[in-house]
Amino acid sequence: MSDFTDKVHIQVKAGDGGSGCTSFRREAHVPKGGPDGGDGGRGGDVILVADAAISSLIDYRYKHHFKATRGMHGQGSRCHGADGEDLILKVPVGTIVRLLDDDMQPVEEIADLTHNGERVIVAKGGRGGRGNTHFVTPTRRAPAFSELGVPVEPFWIELEMKLMADAALVGMPSVGKSSLIACMSAARPKIADYPFTTLVPNLGVVTTEDHSFVVADVPGLIEGAAEGKGLGHEFLRHIERSALILHVVDISGGLEGRDPVADYEAINNELELYAEELAERPRIVVANKCDLPDTADALERLRARVKADSEALSEKLLDEEGIDDRDPIPFFAVSAATRQGIDSLIAATAQKVYELRQAMAPEETESYDQVWEHRRIERAKQFTVTREEAHVWRVAGENVERMVLQTEWDNDEAVAFLQRRLEHAGVEDALAAQGAVEGDEVRILETAFDYAPAATDDYDFTVDEDDE
């Protein structure tokens, strides 16, 4: 498929957080020192940004692993570690970002970047650990512990580019789509007298006095394209982006003497098989090469079939959705070679695209950064408690696992602080509700400890904002 790349899998890893510092102020002539450990820096994020100057995902064909830098560790004298540098990955406008599971199958859509400059943080940098200055309380004046930085695991995402065109030229191979886009716009695709000249989609900008629109020349489809046959299957997905379909039919039958009406029916069938919604997508039927001799009969048969389809679609929408104002399917007889009917086709297409744009104008919504971050925070708060065997319990969840990762396990004071954090997060109550008793083993990640419900409430506790 030449250098056009429209779907790739890449692994992303945000930067690990730096660890906080346990330090105490010691200066000459200062009678009362105190904790002065600085915080660790936040790890860098991995950010995807839609860039109109990029036309494909070719940059990700051979390089698949991307990693942001880690945060630096905190130091004494309240010196905080530097944050890691964010990693910016530019993708074409029209890129869909999906989360992949361990089997490399999509499980969740993260973002659909349809505007230039739109961005989403796909991998959030690890939180930096807090220095011991954060854990001072009226009864704990000299905390001898701090938090470790949060490590971040890499994961795989899928990037899929779908062309951002207002109108898509579709049809059988060699019906003249490349000639039409060259005739309608300034695009100059490769044109030749054999099938599958177009191996990659072409985009062209068409400008009229009142409106402008982007038209895409999608590689030719054949029967069975929806099941993976031919070159067109890989590009069917791009038609989903287009508000308007320009269905091009070679009214002359081409060198093979095909039946134009049969070609028209075959393409409609493939679109419906790929996505039923495409069968009802607004469209214009374009009978190309009408300047050639002996095309009058085929032209009238195709016009009659399009009229019948238009009436059938109107009745279907009226019965199923109560829509009774569906316009008839426009029909144009044109010739890309002589420009016969091209100006009328351009004017009608421009007006229809304008109307569709107005009808589909998006409402103001939250940015993908806000939406994805909200989902991430809500998921992080959730945890599960399962029994692995008699008197052994497994607790799993992003926040509780982060607490364990941030704990200095060779420091008794830090471990006691962790117990209060888990209690505050509701882990102890959840274990008790499942039937855990004192002395049972509790496992979080690779760490195991005995279940011992807090006996007193007089231990000073500082709530981490991420625990709430």
PDB file of N, CA and C in Angstrom, residues 266-363:
ATOM      1  N   ALA A 266     -23.823  -3.683  -6.816  1.00  0.00           N
ATOM      2  CA  ALA A 266     -22.757  -4.387  -6.095  1.00  0.00           C
ATOM      3  C   ALA A 266     -22.086  -3.482  -5.067  1.00  0.00           C
ATOM      4  N   ILE A 267     -21.813  -2.234  -5.452  1.00  0.00           N
ATOM      5  CA  ILE A 267     -21.163  -1.307  -4.513  1.00  0.00           C
ATOM      6  C   ILE A 267     -22.103  -0.981  -3.361  1.00  0.00           C
ATOM      7  N   ASN A 268     -23.377  -0.755  -3.644  1.00  0.00           N
ATOM      8  CA  ASN A 268     -24.343  -0.496  -2.567  1.00  0.00           C
ATOM      9  C   ASN A 268     -24.381  -1.656  -1.587  1.00  0.00           C
ATOM     10  N   ASN A 269     -24.329  -2.871  -2.115  1.00  0.00           N
ATOM     11  CA  ASN A 269     -24.359  -4.058  -1.264  1.00  0.00           C
ATOM     12  C   ASN A 269     -23.127  -4.129  -0.373  1.00  0.00           C
ATOM     13  N   GLU A 270     -21.942  -3.809  -0.924  1.00  0.00           N
ATOM     14  CA  GLU A 270     -20.717  -3.854  -0.126  1.00  0.00           C
ATOM     15  C   GLU A 270     -20.742  -2.808   0.984  1.00  0.00           C
ATOM     16  N   LEU A 271     -21.246  -1.635   0.688  1.00  0.00           N
ATOM     17  CA  LEU A 271     -21.329  -0.596   1.717  1.00  0.00           C
ATOM     18  C   LEU A 271     -22.258  -1.024   2.848  1.00  0.00           C
ATOM     19  N   GLU A 272     -23.379  -1.634   2.488  1.00  0.00           N
ATOM     20  CA  GLU A 272     -24.340  -2.072   3.508  1.00  0.00           C
ATOM     21  C   GLU A 272     -23.783  -3.218   4.333  1.00  0.00           C
ATOM     22  N   LEU A 273     -23.047  -4.131   3.698  1.00  0.00           N
ATOM     23  CA  LEU A 273     -22.457  -5.246   4.428  1.00  0.00           C
ATOM     24  C   LEU A 273     -21.388  -4.764   5.397  1.00  0.00           C
ATOM     25  N   TYR A 274     -20.627  -3.754   4.991  1.00  0.00           N
ATOM     26  CA  TYR A 274     -19.570  -3.240   5.870  1.00  0.00           C
ATOM     27  C   TYR A 274     -20.162  -2.497   7.062  1.00  0.00           C
ATOM     28  N   ALA A 275     -21.137  -1.658   6.819  1.00  0.00           N
ATOM     29  CA  ALA A 275     -21.800  -0.916   7.900  1.00  0.00           C
ATOM     30  C   ALA A 275     -23.178  -0.514   7.395  1.00  0.00           C
ATOM     31  N   GLU A 276     -24.208  -1.018   8.051  1.00  0.00           N
ATOM     32  CA  GLU A 276     -25.572  -0.793   7.573  1.00  0.00           C
ATOM     33  C   GLU A 276     -25.896   0.686   7.451  1.00  0.00           C
ATOM     34  N   GLU A 277     -25.287   1.483   8.313  1.00  0.00           N
ATOM     35  CA  GLU A 277     -25.564   2.920   8.290  1.00  0.00           C
ATOM     36  C   GLU A 277     -25.128   3.554   6.979  1.00  0.00           C
ATOM     37  N   LEU A 278     -24.099   2.971   6.335  1.00  0.00           N
ATOM     38  CA  LEU A 278     -23.617   3.540   5.070  1.00  0.00           C
ATOM     39  C   LEU A 278     -24.676   3.460   3.975  1.00  0.00           C
ATOM     40  N   ALA A 279     -25.565   2.486   4.062  1.00  0.00           N
ATOM     41  CA  ALA A 279     -26.612   2.338   3.046  1.00  0.00           C
ATOM     42  C   ALA A 279     -27.587   3.514   3.081  1.00  0.00           C
ATOM     43  N   GLU A 280     -27.684   4.196   4.228  1.00  0.00           N
ATOM     44  CA  GLU A 280     -28.592   5.320   4.371  1.00  0.00           C
ATOM     45  C   GLU A 280     -27.858   6.666   4.366  1.00  0.00           C
ATOM     46  N   ARG A 281     -26.535   6.625   4.179  1.00  0.00           N
ATOM     47  CA  ARG A 281     -25.742   7.858   4.156  1.00  0.00           C
ATOM     48  C   ARG A 281     -26.151   8.722   2.959  1.00  0.00           C
ATOM     49  N   PRO A 282     -26.260  10.026   3.139  1.00  0.00           N
ATOM     50  CA  PRO A 282     -26.552  10.898   1.995  1.00  0.00           C
ATOM     51  C   PRO A 282     -25.561  10.664   0.859  1.00  0.00           C
ATOM     52  N   ARG A 283     -26.069  10.649  -0.376  1.00  0.00           N
ATOM     53  CA  ARG A 283     -25.204  10.329  -1.503  1.00  0.00           C
ATOM     54  C   ARG A 283     -25.660  11.038  -2.766  1.00  0.00           C
ATOM     55  N   ILE A 284     -24.742  11.083  -3.696  1.00  0.00           N
ATOM     56  CA  ILE A 284     -25.016  11.566  -5.046  1.00  0.00           C
ATOM     57  C   ILE A 284     -24.495  10.500  -5.993  1.00  0.00           C
ATOM     58  N   VAL A 285     -25.313  10.092  -6.954  1.00  0.00           N
ATOM     59  CA  VAL A 285     -24.882   9.107  -7.936  1.00  0.00           C
ATOM     60  C   VAL A 285     -24.354   9.844  -9.168  1.00  0.00           C
ATOM     61  N   VAL A 286     -23.140   9.473  -9.563  1.00  0.00           N
ATOM     62  CA  VAL A 286     -22.472  10.149 -10.683  1.00  0.00           C
ATOM     63  C   VAL A 286     -22.243   9.138 -11.801  1.00  0.00           C
ATOM     64  N   ALA A 287     -22.930   9.325 -12.915  1.00  0.00           N
ATOM     65  CA  ALA A 287     -22.735   8.473 -14.088  1.00  0.00           C
ATOM     66  C   ALA A 287     -21.621   9.096 -14.926  1.00  0.00           C
ATOM     67  N   ASN A 288     -20.441   8.513 -14.880  1.00  0.00           N
ATOM     68  CA  ASN A 288     -19.274   9.081 -15.560  1.00  0.00           C
ATOM     69  C   ASN A 288     -19.130   8.500 -16.974  1.00  0.00           C
ATOM     70  N   LYS A 289     -18.387   9.197 -17.814  1.00  0.00           N
ATOM     71  CA  LYS A 289     -18.069   8.808 -19.198  1.00  0.00           C
ATOM     72  C   LYS A 289     -19.305   8.818 -20.086  1.00  0.00           C
ATOM     73  N   CYS A 290     -20.233   9.739 -19.802  1.00  0.00           N
ATOM     74  CA  CYS A 290     -21.463   9.798 -20.599  1.00  0.00           C
ATOM     75  C   CYS A 290     -21.205  10.417 -21.975  1.00  0.00           C
ATOM     76  N   ASP A 291     -19.977  10.891 -22.246  1.00  0.00           N
ATOM     77  CA  ASP A 291     -19.653  11.437 -23.569  1.00  0.00           C
ATOM     78  C   ASP A 291     -19.395  10.332 -24.595  1.00  0.00           C
ATOM     79  N   LEU A 292     -19.213   9.093 -24.092  1.00  0.00           N
ATOM     80  CA  LEU A 292     -18.936   7.984 -25.008  1.00  0.00           C
ATOM     81  C   LEU A 292     -20.218   7.548 -25.725  1.00  0.00           C
ATOM     82  N   PRO A 293     -20.086   6.976 -26.927  1.00  0.00           N
ATOM     83  CA  PRO A 293     -21.291   6.578 -27.689  1.00  0.00           C
ATOM     84  C   PRO A 293     -21.996   5.369 -27.067  1.00  0.00           C
ATOM     85  N   ASP A 294     -23.242   5.216 -27.398  1.00  0.00           N
ATOM     86  CA  ASP A 294     -24.049   4.057 -26.998  1.00  0.00           C
ATOM     87  C   ASP A 294     -24.186   3.936 -25.475  1.00  0.00           C
ATOM     88  N   THR A 295     -24.339   5.070 -24.795  1.00  0.00           N
ATOM     89  CA  THR A 295     -24.518   5.026 -23.334  1.00  0.00           C
ATOM     90  C   THR A 295     -25.912   5.483 -22.914  1.00  0.00           C
ATOM     91  N   ALA A 296     -26.746   5.915 -23.865  1.00  0.00           N
ATOM     92  CA  ALA A 296     -28.055   6.482 -23.521  1.00  0.00           C
ATOM     93  C   ALA A 296     -28.945   5.465 -22.809  1.00  0.00           C
ATOM     94  N   ASP A 297     -28.982   4.227 -23.321  1.00  0.00           N
ATOM     95  CA  ASP A 297     -29.850   3.207 -22.717  1.00  0.00           C
ATOM     96  C   ASP A 297     -29.407   2.899 -21.284  1.00  0.00           C
ATOM     97  N   ALA A 298     -28.094   2.684 -21.091  1.00  0.00           N
ATOM     98  CA  ALA A 298     -27.579   2.393 -19.745  1.00  0.00           C
ATOM     99  C   ALA A 298     -27.824   3.560 -18.808  1.00  0.00           C
ATOM    100  N   LEU A 299     -27.729   4.781 -19.356  1.00  0.00           N
ATOM    101  CA  LEU A 299     -27.950   5.972 -18.533  1.00  0.00           C
ATOM    102  C   LEU A 299     -29.381   6.018 -18.009  1.00  0.00           C
ATOM    103  N   GLU A 300     -30.342   5.714 -18.859  1.00  0.00           N
ATOM    104  CA  GLU A 300     -31.742   5.748 -18.441  1.00  0.00           C
ATOM    105  C   GLU A 300     -32.057   4.611 -17.471  1.00  0.00           C
ATOM    106  N   ARG A 301     -31.472   3.436 -17.691  1.00  0.00           N
ATOM    107  CA  ARG A 301     -31.708   2.323 -16.768  1.00  0.00           C
ATOM    108  C   ARG A 301     -31.143   2.636 -15.380  1.00  0.00           C
ATOM    109  N   LEU A 302     -29.965   3.232 -15.349  1.00  0.00           N
ATOM    110  CA  LEU A 302     -29.361   3.580 -14.062  1.00  0.00           C
ATOM    111  C   LEU A 302     -30.157   4.680 -13.369  1.00  0.00           C
ATOM    112  N   ARG A 303     -30.610   5.667 -14.159  1.00  0.00           N
ATOM    113  CA  ARG A 303     -31.404   6.750 -13.570  1.00  0.00           C
ATOM    114  C   ARG A 303     -32.683   6.189 -12.939  1.00  0.00           C
ATOM    115  N   ALA A 304     -33.319   5.245 -13.626  1.00  0.00           N
ATOM    116  CA  ALA A 304     -34.554   4.646 -13.106  1.00  0.00           C
ATOM    117  C   ALA A 304     -34.279   3.850 -11.831  1.00  0.00           C
ATOM    118  N   ARG A 305     -33.144   3.147 -11.796  1.00  0.00           N
ATOM    119  CA  ARG A 305     -32.810   2.355 -10.609  1.00  0.00           C
ATOM    120  C   ARG A 305     -32.522   3.261  -9.425  1.00  0.00           C
ATOM    121  N   VAL A 306     -31.816   4.361  -9.661  1.00  0.00           N
ATOM    122  CA  VAL A 306     -31.523   5.308  -8.573  1.00  0.00           C
ATOM    123  C   VAL A 306     -32.819   5.921  -8.046  1.00  0.00           C
ATOM    124  N   LYS A 307     -33.750   6.245  -8.933  1.00  0.00           N
ATOM    125  CA  LYS A 307     -35.035   6.800  -8.500  1.00  0.00           C
ATOM    126  C   LYS A 307     -35.802   5.803  -7.641  1.00  0.00           C
ATOM    127  N   ALA A 308     -35.786   4.522  -8.064  1.00  0.00           N
ATOM    128  CA  ALA A 308     -36.478   3.483  -7.293  1.00  0.00           C
ATOM    129  C   ALA A 308     -35.833   3.314  -5.917  1.00  0.00           C
ATOM    130  N   ASP A 309     -34.507   3.320  -5.866  1.00  0.00           N
ATOM    131  CA  ASP A 309     -33.803   3.202  -4.585  1.00  0.00           C
ATOM    132  C   ASP A 309     -34.111   4.387  -3.685  1.00  0.00           C
ATOM    133  N   SER A 310     -34.197   5.568  -4.273  1.00  0.00           N
ATOM    134  CA  SER A 310     -34.496   6.772  -3.506  1.00  0.00           C
ATOM    135  C   SER A 310     -35.873   6.679  -2.862  1.00  0.00           C
ATOM    136  N   GLU A 311     -36.847   6.214  -3.633  1.00  0.00           N
ATOM    137  CA  GLU A 311     -38.209   6.074  -3.097  1.00  0.00           C
ATOM    138  C   GLU A 311     -38.267   5.001  -2.018  1.00  0.00           C
ATOM    139  N   ALA A 312     -37.545   3.884  -2.229  1.00  0.00           N
ATOM    140  CA  ALA A 312     -37.536   2.807  -1.237  1.00  0.00           C
ATOM    141  C   ALA A 312     -36.897   3.261   0.068  1.00  0.00           C
ATOM    142  N   LEU A 313     -35.815   4.030  -0.040  1.00  0.00           N
ATOM    143  CA  LEU A 313     -35.145   4.520   1.159  1.00  0.00           C
ATOM    144  C   LEU A 313     -36.034   5.500   1.914  1.00  0.00           C
ATOM    145  N   SER A 314     -36.739   6.356   1.197  1.00  0.00           N
ATOM    146  CA  SER A 314     -37.651   7.303   1.843  1.00  0.00           C
ATOM    147  C   SER A 314     -38.748   6.575   2.612  1.00  0.00           C
ATOM    148  N   GLU A 315     -39.301   5.527   2.003  1.00  0.00           N
ATOM    149  CA  GLU A 315     -40.341   4.753   2.685  1.00  0.00           C
ATOM    150  C   GLU A 315     -39.797   4.058   3.923  1.00  0.00           C
ATOM    151  N   LYS A 316     -38.573   3.531   3.824  1.00  0.00           N
ATOM    152  CA  LYS A 316     -37.965   2.851   4.966  1.00  0.00           C
ATOM    153  C   LYS A 316     -37.755   3.813   6.135  1.00  0.00           C
ATOM    154  N   LEU A 317     -37.225   4.998   5.841  1.00  0.00           N
ATOM    155  CA  LEU A 317     -36.988   5.975   6.904  1.00  0.00           C
ATOM    156  C   LEU A 317     -38.299   6.465   7.508  1.00  0.00           C
ATOM    157  N   LEU A 318     -39.325   6.550   6.688  1.00  0.00           N
ATOM    158  CA  LEU A 318     -40.625   6.974   7.204  1.00  0.00           C
ATOM    159  C   LEU A 318     -41.199   5.924   8.132  1.00  0.00           C
ATOM    160  N   ASP A 319     -41.087   4.653   7.768  1.00  0.00           N
ATOM    161  CA  ASP A 319     -41.633   3.566   8.586  1.00  0.00           C
ATOM    162  C   ASP A 319     -40.839   3.380   9.877  1.00  0.00           C
ATOM    163  N   GLU A 320     -39.516   3.424   9.776  1.00  0.00           N
ATOM    164  CA  GLU A 320     -38.682   3.100  10.932  1.00  0.00           C
ATOM    165  C   GLU A 320     -38.410   4.295  11.844  1.00  0.00           C
ATOM    166  N   GLU A 321     -38.242   5.482  11.275  1.00  0.00           N
ATOM    167  CA  GLU A 321     -37.829   6.629  12.065  1.00  0.00           C
ATOM    168  C   GLU A 321     -38.769   7.813  11.964  1.00  0.00           C
ATOM    169  N   GLY A 322     -39.809   7.682  11.151  1.00  0.00           N
ATOM    170  CA  GLY A 322     -40.758   8.779  11.013  1.00  0.00           C
ATOM    171  C   GLY A 322     -40.217   9.956  10.224  1.00  0.00           C
ATOM    172  N   ILE A 323     -39.143   9.753   9.471  1.00  0.00           N
ATOM    173  CA  ILE A 323     -38.550  10.828   8.674  1.00  0.00           C
ATOM    174  C   ILE A 323     -39.238  10.853   7.316  1.00  0.00           C
ATOM    175  N   ASP A 324     -39.909  11.981   7.013  1.00  0.00           N
ATOM    176  CA  ASP A 324     -40.652  12.034   5.756  1.00  0.00           C
ATOM    177  C   ASP A 324     -40.165  13.154   4.839  1.00  0.00           C
ATOM    178  N   ASP A 325     -38.996  13.722   5.147  1.00  0.00           N
ATOM    179  CA  ASP A 325     -38.494  14.816   4.318  1.00  0.00           C
ATOM    180  C   ASP A 325     -37.155  14.474   3.677  1.00  0.00           C
ATOM    181  N   ARG A 326     -36.896  13.198   3.475  1.00  0.00           N
ATOM    182  CA  ARG A 326     -35.655  12.777   2.833  1.00  0.00           C
ATOM    183  C   ARG A 326     -35.667  13.213   1.369  1.00  0.00           C
ATOM    184  N   ASP A 327     -34.616  13.936   0.968  1.00  0.00           N
ATOM    185  CA  ASP A 327     -34.510  14.384  -0.420  1.00  0.00           C
ATOM    186  C   ASP A 327     -34.220  13.203  -1.336  1.00  0.00           C
ATOM    187  N   PRO A 328     -34.677  13.266  -2.582  1.00  0.00           N
ATOM    188  CA  PRO A 328     -34.335  12.209  -3.551  1.00  0.00           C
ATOM    189  C   PRO A 328     -32.829  12.144  -3.753  1.00  0.00           C
ATOM    190  N   ILE A 329     -32.332  10.982  -4.118  1.00  0.00           N
ATOM    191  CA  ILE A 329     -30.902  10.836  -4.385  1.00  0.00           C
ATOM    192  C   ILE A 329     -30.571  11.587  -5.671  1.00  0.00           C
ATOM    193  N   PRO A 330     -29.700  12.597  -5.606  1.00  0.00           N
ATOM    194  CA  PRO A 330     -29.349  13.347  -6.820  1.00  0.00           C
ATOM    195  C   PRO A 330     -28.616  12.449  -7.812  1.00  0.00           C
ATOM    196  N   PHE A 331     -28.822  12.723  -9.092  1.00  0.00           N
ATOM    197  CA  PHE A 331     -28.216  11.933 -10.160  1.00  0.00           C
ATOM    198  C   PHE A 331     -27.596  12.893 -11.172  1.00  0.00           C
ATOM    199  N   PHE A 332     -26.318  12.679 -11.491  1.00  0.00           N
ATOM    200  CA  PHE A 332     -25.629  13.541 -12.447  1.00  0.00           C
ATOM    201  C   PHE A 332     -24.951  12.684 -13.509  1.00  0.00           C
ATOM    202  N   ALA A 333     -25.157  13.074 -14.764  1.00  0.00           N
ATOM    203  CA  ALA A 333     -24.450  12.463 -15.885  1.00  0.00           C
ATOM    204  C   ALA A 333     -23.304  13.388 -16.256  1.00  0.00           C
ATOM    205  N   VAL A 334     -22.087  12.908 -16.132  1.00  0.00           N
ATOM    206  CA  VAL A 334     -20.919  13.777 -16.336  1.00  0.00           C
ATOM    207  C   VAL A 334     -19.878  13.071 -17.196  1.00  0.00           C
ATOM    208  N   SER A 335     -18.871  13.855 -17.562  1.00  0.00           N
ATOM    209  CA  SER A 335     -17.696  13.315 -18.245  1.00  0.00           C
ATOM    210  C   SER A 335     -16.477  14.043 -17.721  1.00  0.00           C
ATOM    211  N   ALA A 336     -15.610  13.298 -17.047  1.00  0.00           N
ATOM    212  CA  ALA A 336     -14.377  13.910 -16.545  1.00  0.00           C
ATOM    213  C   ALA A 336     -13.465  14.314 -17.687  1.00  0.00           C
ATOM    214  N   ALA A 337     -13.596  13.632 -18.816  1.00  0.00           N
ATOM    215  CA  ALA A 337     -12.726  13.923 -19.959  1.00  0.00           C
ATOM    216  C   ALA A 337     -13.076  15.252 -20.613  1.00  0.00           C
ATOM    217  N   THR A 338     -14.377  15.554 -20.724  1.00  0.00           N
ATOM    218  CA  THR A 338     -14.814  16.787 -21.403  1.00  0.00           C
ATOM    219  C   THR A 338     -15.350  17.837 -20.432  1.00  0.00           C
ATOM    220  N   ARG A 339     -15.413  17.517 -19.137  1.00  0.00           N
ATOM    221  CA  ARG A 339     -15.967  18.396 -18.085  1.00  0.00           C
ATOM    222  C   ARG A 339     -17.471  18.604 -18.234  1.00  0.00           C
ATOM    223  N   GLN A 340     -18.116  17.775 -19.016  1.00  0.00           N
ATOM    224  CA  GLN A 340     -19.573  17.865 -19.138  1.00  0.00           C
ATOM    225  C   GLN A 340     -20.232  17.579 -17.792  1.00  0.00           C
ATOM    226  N   GLY A 341     -21.057  18.491 -17.302  1.00  0.00           N
ATOM    227  CA  GLY A 341     -21.791  18.312 -16.054  1.00  0.00           C
ATOM    228  C   GLY A 341     -20.965  18.467 -14.790  1.00  0.00           C
ATOM    229  N   ILE A 342     -19.663  18.736 -14.898  1.00  0.00           N
ATOM    230  CA  ILE A 342     -18.807  18.802 -13.706  1.00  0.00           C
ATOM    231  C   ILE A 342     -19.146  20.004 -12.835  1.00  0.00           C
ATOM    232  N   ASP A 343     -19.372  21.139 -13.441  1.00  0.00           N
ATOM    233  CA  ASP A 343     -19.671  22.339 -12.655  1.00  0.00           C
ATOM    234  C   ASP A 343     -20.962  22.167 -11.850  1.00  0.00           C
ATOM    235  N   SER A 344     -21.970  21.570 -12.473  1.00  0.00           N
ATOM    236  CA  SER A 344     -23.228  21.335 -11.748  1.00  0.00           C
ATOM    237  C   SER A 344     -23.018  20.350 -10.610  1.00  0.00           C
ATOM    238  N   LEU A 345     -22.189  19.324 -10.845  1.00  0.00           N
ATOM    239  CA  LEU A 345     -21.897  18.347  -9.797  1.00  0.00           C
ATOM    240  C   LEU A 345     -21.176  19.016  -8.635  1.00  0.00           C
ATOM    241  N   ILE A 346     -20.201  19.860  -8.933  1.00  0.00           N
ATOM    242  CA  ILE A 346     -19.456  20.557  -7.873  1.00  0.00           C
ATOM    243  C   ILE A 346     -20.390  21.440  -7.064  1.00  0.00           C
ATOM    244  N   ALA A 347     -21.247  22.190  -7.734  1.00  0.00           N
ATOM    245  CA  ALA A 347     -22.161  23.103  -7.029  1.00  0.00           C
ATOM    246  C   ALA A 347     -23.109  22.329  -6.115  1.00  0.00           C
ATOM    247  N   ALA A 348     -23.658  21.225  -6.620  1.00  0.00           N
ATOM    248  CA  ALA A 348     -24.591  20.429  -5.808  1.00  0.00           C
ATOM    249  C   ALA A 348     -23.882  19.784  -4.623  1.00  0.00           C
ATOM    250  N   THR A 349     -22.665  19.298  -4.865  1.00  0.00           N
ATOM    251  CA  THR A 349     -21.899  18.673  -3.782  1.00  0.00           C
ATOM    252  C   THR A 349     -21.550  19.694  -2.713  1.00  0.00           C
ATOM    253  N   ALA A 350     -21.101  20.877  -3.125  1.00  0.00           N
ATOM    254  CA  ALA A 350     -20.739  21.920  -2.170  1.00  0.00           C
ATOM    255  C   ALA A 350     -21.931  22.322  -1.302  1.00  0.00           C
ATOM    256  N   GLN A 351     -23.104  22.474  -1.928  1.00  0.00           N
ATOM    257  CA  GLN A 351     -24.295  22.859  -1.181  1.00  0.00           C
ATOM    258  C   GLN A 351     -24.720  21.760  -0.209  1.00  0.00           C
ATOM    259  N   LYS A 352     -24.661  20.495  -0.659  1.00  0.00           N
ATOM    260  CA  LYS A 352     -25.060  19.389   0.217  1.00  0.00           C
ATOM    261  C   LYS A 352     -24.099  19.241   1.387  1.00  0.00           C
ATOM    262  N   VAL A 353     -22.802  19.380   1.124  1.00  0.00           N
ATOM    263  CA  VAL A 353     -21.813  19.299   2.207  1.00  0.00           C
ATOM    264  C   VAL A 353     -22.042  20.413   3.222  1.00  0.00           C
ATOM    265  N   TYR A 354     -22.336  21.602   2.724  1.00  0.00           N
ATOM    266  CA  TYR A 354     -22.599  22.731   3.625  1.00  0.00           C
ATOM    267  C   TYR A 354     -23.801  22.438   4.518  1.00  0.00           C
ATOM    268  N   GLU A 355     -24.875  21.911   3.942  1.00  0.00           N
ATOM    269  CA  GLU A 355     -26.071  21.586   4.723  1.00  0.00           C
ATOM    270  C   GLU A 355     -25.773  20.513   5.770  1.00  0.00           C
ATOM    271  N   LEU A 356     -25.021  19.504   5.367  1.00  0.00           N
ATOM    272  CA  LEU A 356     -24.687  18.432   6.303  1.00  0.00           C
ATOM    273  C   LEU A 356     -23.793  18.930   7.427  1.00  0.00           C
ATOM    274  N   ARG A 357     -22.859  19.809   7.092  1.00  0.00           N
ATOM    275  CA  ARG A 357     -21.997  20.398   8.122  1.00  0.00           C
ATOM    276  C   ARG A 357     -22.831  21.147   9.156  1.00  0.00           C
ATOM    277  N   GLN A 358     -23.783  21.947   8.661  1.00  0.00           N
ATOM    278  CA  GLN A 358     -24.626  22.718   9.576  1.00  0.00           C
ATOM    279  C   GLN A 358     -25.434  21.803  10.480  1.00  0.00           C
ATOM    280  N   ALA A 359     -25.942  20.709   9.920  1.00  0.00           N
ATOM    281  CA  ALA A 359     -26.768  19.786  10.705  1.00  0.00           C
ATOM    282  C   ALA A 359     -25.953  19.019  11.729  1.00  0.00           C
ATOM    283  N   MET A 360     -24.665  18.789  11.419  1.00  0.00           N
ATOM    284  CA  MET A 360     -23.831  17.980  12.303  1.00  0.00           C
ATOM    285  C   MET A 360     -22.882  18.822  13.136  1.00  0.00           C
ATOM    286  N   ALA A 361     -23.119  20.134  13.235  1.00  0.00           N
ATOM    287  CA  ALA A 361     -22.217  20.992  14.016  1.00  0.00           C
ATOM    288  C   ALA A 361     -22.132  20.470  15.435  1.00  0.00           C
ATOM    289  N   PRO A 362     -20.934  20.178  15.933  1.00  0.00           N
ATOM    290  CA  PRO A 362     -20.787  19.589  17.269  1.00  0.00           C
ATOM    291  C   PRO A 362     -21.106  20.577  18.373  1.00  0.00           C
ATOM    292  N   GLU A 363     -21.677  20.076  19.449  1.00  0.00           N
ATOM    293  CA  GLU A 363     -21.913  20.894  20.627  1.00  0.00           C
ATOM    294  C   GLU A 363     -20.627  20.973  21.438  1.00  0.00           C
TER     295      GLU A 363
END
